[in-house]
Amino acid sequence: MTAAAVAAAVLAGSAACGTVEQLSAGKKLDRAFDKLGEKKSLSFELDLDTDAASLKALDAKSEPAPGEEIPDEAAEMISGAKITFTVQSKKPISESGEKDFVGMAMKVSSPDGDLTEYRLIGDYAYVRADVKALGKVAGSPVPSADDLPPEAGAMKDVLQGKWVKFNTKEMEKAAAEGEESGGVPAPDPSLDAKTQKKLVKALREVIAREVKFRTAGGEDGTEHITATAPFRTLATELFGRLRPLEKDLPPGMELPTAKDLKDAPNTKVTADFTLKNGELAEVDVDLAKLAESAEVKKLGLTLRIGKGTKPTAPAGAAELDMDELMSGFFAGAAMGGGEFAEDDLAGQDLPEDGF
């Protein structure tokens, strides 16, 4: 939600541009994002517009080490993957604090079905996943639920793709205790309101200077606003303005330097915003030109915005015990040399309260 808010504010900041057309486009985007903030429920659908062959070509260009190439199954799944997110609040979203949100949900799906789903309702988070499909794509087979010991509890339901739930307050408590004892780290802090404002101000100035906006009318109240900018120039300027704020960013967030970006393509990239009766309905970004010499047929991102629905708690979800999950069952499995190795869990983030 923070990322969405920052992106919205940055793009709406185009109203600070100088030409008449820039001002007009900026004001229209500004009003469109204001309308999003007035809603109490919203849904977003992110679709990667590409194919497996293009992903394989991009992977080959990165010169992966032997055996580290992207598997065919992974390329097929990613090319058809879709992420949906919905949120509902008691207040208009632009006025909502953490306690105002009554439900959030996210789902990752593929043409063959849902891969994983997450819902946050009250103090409980609900999760389910097609573990076998994910393991196959990752090249890491998972154990059968029948192979787990009795103390695994609800973990058997996890491996069977059933809904499980956990108390987010208990997870926070367990994570805090783990941090104090040198065990499980506590969740990383998020951006505070003051830092968010600094980020928005810095990014708006770069957007206003480097991005060119154009408008085009359509039928039945539809209008298109395109934003175009040279990729390397925009990225270098953006990260250059953010670097003085790096000390205020969450730990572990390292920004690329100008040297890191010097080989990035400077091809112009265009984002197309579709407004329906003044409301933002869709954003399309064509990234194919960034592939340069790679044989990429299509590579783009599409974000669709909808009204949103109220997330509901799935029935029959078994409850995961946080103490066993974070320090008992997994630790025992790793120490015992069973199916789970210590590396299997390294660096993986656990869901946080507030998503």
Short mmCIF file of C-alpha atoms in Angstrom, two decimals, residues 45-296:
data_model
loop_
_atom_site.label_atom_id
_atom_site.label_comp_id
_atom_site.label_asym_id
_atom_site.label_seq_id
_atom_site.Cartn_x
_atom_site.Cartn_y
_atom_site.Cartn_z
CA GLU A 45 -4.75 -6.87 -10.92
CA LEU A 46 -1.15 -7.05 -12.13
CA ASP A 47 -0.55 -9.04 -15.29
CA LEU A 48 2.85 -9.74 -16.88
CA ASP A 49 2.37 -9.52 -20.64
CA THR A 50 5.08 -11.82 -21.99
CA ASP A 51 5.76 -15.41 -23.05
CA ALA A 52 8.08 -18.18 -21.91
CA ALA A 53 10.41 -17.76 -24.91
CA SER A 54 10.96 -14.08 -24.10
CA LEU A 55 11.74 -14.87 -20.47
CA LYS A 56 14.20 -17.57 -21.52
CA ALA A 57 15.88 -15.09 -23.89
CA LEU A 58 16.21 -12.49 -21.13
CA ASP A 59 17.61 -15.13 -18.78
CA ALA A 60 20.17 -16.25 -21.37
CA LYS A 61 21.32 -12.66 -21.87
CA SER A 62 22.11 -12.41 -18.15
CA GLU A 63 24.61 -15.29 -18.63
CA PRO A 64 23.56 -17.49 -15.69
CA ALA A 65 26.01 -20.06 -14.37
CA PRO A 66 25.63 -23.62 -15.71
CA GLY A 67 22.68 -25.25 -14.02
CA GLU A 68 21.27 -21.90 -12.87
CA GLU A 69 19.20 -21.22 -15.98
CA ILE A 70 15.52 -20.52 -15.47
CA PRO A 71 13.62 -23.85 -15.72
CA ASP A 72 11.09 -24.22 -18.51
CA GLU A 73 8.35 -24.78 -15.92
CA ALA A 74 9.23 -21.52 -14.16
CA ALA A 75 9.25 -19.55 -17.41
CA GLU A 76 5.84 -20.94 -18.36
CA MET A 77 4.37 -20.17 -14.94
CA ILE A 78 5.79 -16.63 -14.69
CA SER A 79 4.69 -15.73 -18.23
CA GLY A 80 1.10 -16.54 -17.34
CA ALA A 81 1.14 -15.37 -13.74
CA LYS A 82 -1.32 -12.83 -12.43
CA ILE A 83 -1.39 -11.05 -9.07
CA THR A 84 -4.63 -9.70 -7.63
CA PHE A 85 -4.89 -7.52 -4.54
CA THR A 86 -7.99 -6.13 -2.84
CA VAL A 87 -8.42 -3.92 0.19
CA GLN A 88 -11.38 -2.60 2.15
CA SER A 89 -11.48 0.13 4.79
CA LYS A 90 -14.04 1.74 7.08
CA LYS A 91 -12.92 5.14 5.80
CA PRO A 92 -11.84 6.53 2.41
CA ILE A 93 -8.50 4.90 1.65
CA SER A 94 -6.63 8.22 1.53
CA GLU A 95 -7.75 8.90 5.12
CA SER A 96 -7.22 5.38 6.46
CA GLY A 97 -4.74 4.34 9.08
CA GLU A 98 -3.71 0.76 9.85
CA LYS A 99 -6.64 0.21 12.23
CA ASP A 100 -9.20 1.35 9.64
CA PHE A 101 -8.57 -1.49 7.20
CA VAL A 102 -11.04 -4.32 7.76
CA GLY A 103 -9.63 -6.73 5.22
CA MET A 104 -6.89 -7.29 2.64
CA ALA A 105 -6.28 -10.16 0.26
CA MET A 106 -3.67 -11.12 -2.32
CA LYS A 107 -3.66 -14.01 -4.78
CA VAL A 108 -1.07 -15.25 -7.28
CA SER A 109 -2.52 -17.40 -10.03
CA SER A 110 -1.42 -19.09 -13.26
CA PRO A 111 -3.35 -20.46 -16.24
CA ASP A 112 -3.41 -23.83 -14.44
CA GLY A 113 -4.94 -22.45 -11.24
CA ASP A 114 -4.19 -20.53 -8.05
CA LEU A 115 -0.61 -20.79 -6.76
CA THR A 116 -0.91 -19.00 -3.45
CA GLU A 117 -3.41 -16.81 -1.62
CA TYR A 118 -3.20 -14.62 1.47
CA ARG A 119 -5.98 -12.88 3.40
CA LEU A 120 -5.69 -10.58 6.37
CA ILE A 121 -8.89 -10.16 8.39
CA GLY A 122 -8.81 -8.73 11.90
CA ASP A 123 -5.99 -10.30 13.91
CA TYR A 124 -5.76 -13.37 11.68
CA ALA A 125 -3.92 -14.07 8.45
CA TYR A 126 -5.14 -16.91 6.23
CA VAL A 127 -2.82 -18.64 3.77
CA ARG A 128 -3.00 -21.46 1.24
CA ALA A 129 -0.66 -22.55 -1.54
CA ASP A 130 -0.19 -25.16 -4.21
CA VAL A 131 3.06 -26.29 -2.64
CA LYS A 132 3.68 -29.08 -5.14
CA ALA A 133 3.37 -26.73 -8.11
CA LEU A 134 5.64 -24.14 -6.51
CA GLY A 135 8.19 -26.80 -5.58
CA LYS A 136 8.18 -28.17 -9.11
CA VAL A 137 8.80 -24.75 -10.60
CA ALA A 138 11.58 -24.02 -8.11
CA GLY A 139 13.18 -27.41 -8.70
CA SER A 140 12.87 -28.25 -4.99
CA PRO A 141 10.51 -31.17 -4.39
CA VAL A 142 8.53 -30.93 -1.15
CA PRO A 143 7.83 -33.82 1.22
CA SER A 144 4.47 -35.52 1.28
CA ALA A 145 2.12 -34.64 4.14
CA ASP A 146 2.20 -38.33 5.09
CA ASP A 147 5.96 -38.08 5.67
CA LEU A 148 5.64 -35.39 8.35
CA PRO A 149 5.74 -36.30 12.05
CA PRO A 150 2.57 -35.95 14.19
CA GLU A 151 3.93 -32.76 15.80
CA ALA A 152 3.83 -31.04 12.41
CA GLY A 153 0.16 -30.26 13.09
CA ALA A 154 -1.33 -27.82 10.60
CA MET A 155 1.80 -28.03 8.46
CA LYS A 156 0.23 -31.12 6.92
CA ASP A 157 -2.64 -28.94 5.74
CA VAL A 158 -0.10 -26.53 4.22
CA LEU A 159 1.42 -29.31 2.11
CA GLN A 160 -2.06 -30.45 1.06
CA GLY A 161 -2.96 -26.97 -0.21
CA LYS A 162 -5.59 -26.36 2.45
CA TRP A 163 -6.29 -23.06 4.20
CA VAL A 164 -4.36 -22.43 7.42
CA LYS A 165 -4.42 -19.40 9.67
CA PHE A 166 -2.23 -17.75 12.28
CA ASN A 167 -2.63 -14.92 14.74
CA THR A 168 -0.61 -11.94 13.55
CA LYS A 169 -0.30 -10.51 17.06
CA GLU A 170 1.23 -13.76 18.27
CA MET A 171 3.61 -13.73 15.30
CA GLU A 172 4.74 -10.21 16.19
CA LYS A 173 5.29 -11.31 19.77
CA ALA A 174 7.22 -14.43 18.75
CA ALA A 175 9.32 -12.40 16.30
CA ALA A 176 10.12 -9.80 18.97
CA GLU A 177 11.13 -12.51 21.43
CA GLY A 178 13.26 -14.14 18.74
CA GLU A 179 15.02 -10.84 18.08
CA GLU A 180 15.79 -10.38 21.77
CA SER A 181 17.20 -13.87 22.06
CA GLY A 182 19.17 -13.63 18.83
CA GLY A 183 16.81 -16.00 17.02
CA VAL A 184 14.13 -15.10 14.52
CA PRO A 185 14.53 -11.45 13.43
CA ALA A 186 11.69 -9.00 13.99
CA PRO A 187 9.92 -7.63 10.90
CA ASP A 188 11.73 -4.73 9.27
CA PRO A 189 10.21 -1.32 10.01
CA SER A 190 8.21 0.36 7.26
CA LEU A 191 8.59 3.91 5.99
CA ASP A 192 7.35 6.56 8.38
CA ALA A 193 5.07 9.37 7.19
CA LYS A 194 7.87 12.00 7.26
CA THR A 195 10.16 9.89 5.08
CA GLN A 196 7.31 9.13 2.68
CA LYS A 197 6.73 12.87 2.17
CA LYS A 198 10.44 13.43 1.46
CA LEU A 199 10.41 10.57 -1.05
CA VAL A 200 7.35 11.92 -2.83
CA LYS A 201 8.80 15.43 -3.05
CA ALA A 202 12.13 14.20 -4.46
CA LEU A 203 10.52 11.86 -6.97
CA ARG A 204 7.94 14.39 -8.13
CA GLU A 205 10.68 16.84 -9.08
CA VAL A 206 12.45 14.23 -11.20
CA ILE A 207 9.20 13.07 -12.83
CA ALA A 208 8.25 16.65 -13.68
CA ARG A 209 11.66 17.25 -15.29
CA GLU A 210 12.27 13.97 -17.14
CA VAL A 211 8.85 12.57 -18.09
CA LYS A 212 6.85 13.80 -21.08
CA PHE A 213 3.05 13.49 -20.94
CA ARG A 214 0.56 13.41 -23.80
CA THR A 215 -3.23 13.04 -23.89
CA ALA A 216 -5.55 11.42 -26.42
CA GLY A 217 -9.32 11.14 -26.34
CA GLY A 218 -11.33 7.98 -26.87
CA GLU A 219 -14.90 6.75 -27.07
CA ASP A 220 -17.53 6.41 -24.34
CA GLY A 221 -15.72 8.60 -21.82
CA THR A 222 -12.36 6.87 -22.28
CA GLU A 223 -9.15 8.91 -22.36
CA HIS A 224 -5.49 7.91 -22.60
CA ILE A 225 -2.54 9.70 -21.02
CA THR A 226 0.93 8.49 -22.00
CA ALA A 227 4.09 9.11 -19.99
CA THR A 228 7.44 8.64 -21.76
CA ALA A 229 11.01 8.86 -20.43
CA PRO A 230 14.50 7.49 -21.25
CA PHE A 231 14.98 4.57 -18.84
CA ARG A 232 18.61 5.01 -17.70
CA THR A 233 18.32 8.80 -17.36
CA LEU A 234 15.13 8.50 -15.33
CA ALA A 235 16.46 5.70 -13.10
CA THR A 236 19.77 7.49 -12.49
CA GLU A 237 18.04 10.75 -11.60
CA LEU A 238 15.49 9.03 -9.37
CA PHE A 239 18.03 7.06 -7.35
CA GLY A 240 20.33 10.09 -7.22
CA ARG A 241 17.59 12.09 -5.51
CA LEU A 242 16.78 9.22 -3.14
CA ARG A 243 20.37 8.58 -2.05
CA PRO A 244 20.46 11.40 0.58
CA LEU A 245 17.40 9.71 2.15
CA GLU A 246 18.98 6.25 2.25
CA LYS A 247 19.68 6.49 5.99
CA ASP A 248 15.93 6.86 6.60
CA LEU A 249 14.99 3.79 4.54
CA PRO A 250 14.36 0.38 6.15
CA PRO A 251 17.51 -1.67 6.90
CA GLY A 252 18.87 -3.67 3.99
CA MET A 253 17.46 -1.34 1.33
CA GLU A 254 20.54 -0.55 -0.75
CA LEU A 255 20.10 1.83 -3.67
CA PRO A 256 22.00 1.25 -6.94
CA THR A 257 24.70 3.78 -7.76
CA ALA A 258 25.15 5.67 -11.03
CA LYS A 259 27.96 3.21 -11.83
CA ASP A 260 25.55 0.30 -11.35
CA LEU A 261 23.15 1.88 -13.84
CA LYS A 262 25.67 3.01 -16.47
CA ASP A 263 25.07 -0.07 -18.64
CA ALA A 264 21.28 0.09 -18.39
CA PRO A 265 19.58 0.86 -21.72
CA ASN A 266 18.55 4.46 -22.23
CA THR A 267 15.69 3.53 -24.52
CA LYS A 268 12.49 5.47 -24.01
CA VAL A 269 9.82 3.58 -22.10
CA THR A 270 6.15 4.53 -22.23
CA ALA A 271 3.35 4.01 -19.74
CA ASP A 272 -0.23 4.35 -20.94
CA PHE A 273 -2.87 5.41 -18.39
CA THR A 274 -6.48 4.66 -19.30
CA LEU A 275 -9.08 6.92 -17.67
CA LYS A 276 -12.76 5.98 -17.79
CA ASN A 277 -15.07 8.89 -16.99
CA GLY A 278 -12.15 10.53 -15.22
CA GLU A 279 -11.28 7.48 -13.10
CA LEU A 280 -8.08 5.47 -13.50
CA ALA A 281 -8.98 2.08 -14.97
CA GLU A 282 -5.74 0.64 -16.35
CA VAL A 283 -1.99 1.25 -16.68
CA ASP A 284 0.07 -0.45 -19.41
CA VAL A 285 3.87 -0.32 -19.54
CA ASP A 286 5.81 -1.64 -22.56
CA LEU A 287 9.25 -2.89 -21.46
CA ALA A 288 10.23 -4.84 -24.59
CA LYS A 289 12.65 -2.14 -25.80
CA LEU A 290 14.70 -2.56 -22.63
CA ALA A 291 15.63 -6.08 -23.73
CA GLU A 292 17.91 -4.60 -26.43
CA SER A 293 19.73 -7.50 -28.13
CA ALA A 294 17.69 -10.26 -26.43
CA GLU A 295 15.13 -11.89 -28.72
CA VAL A 296 12.05 -10.70 -26.86
#
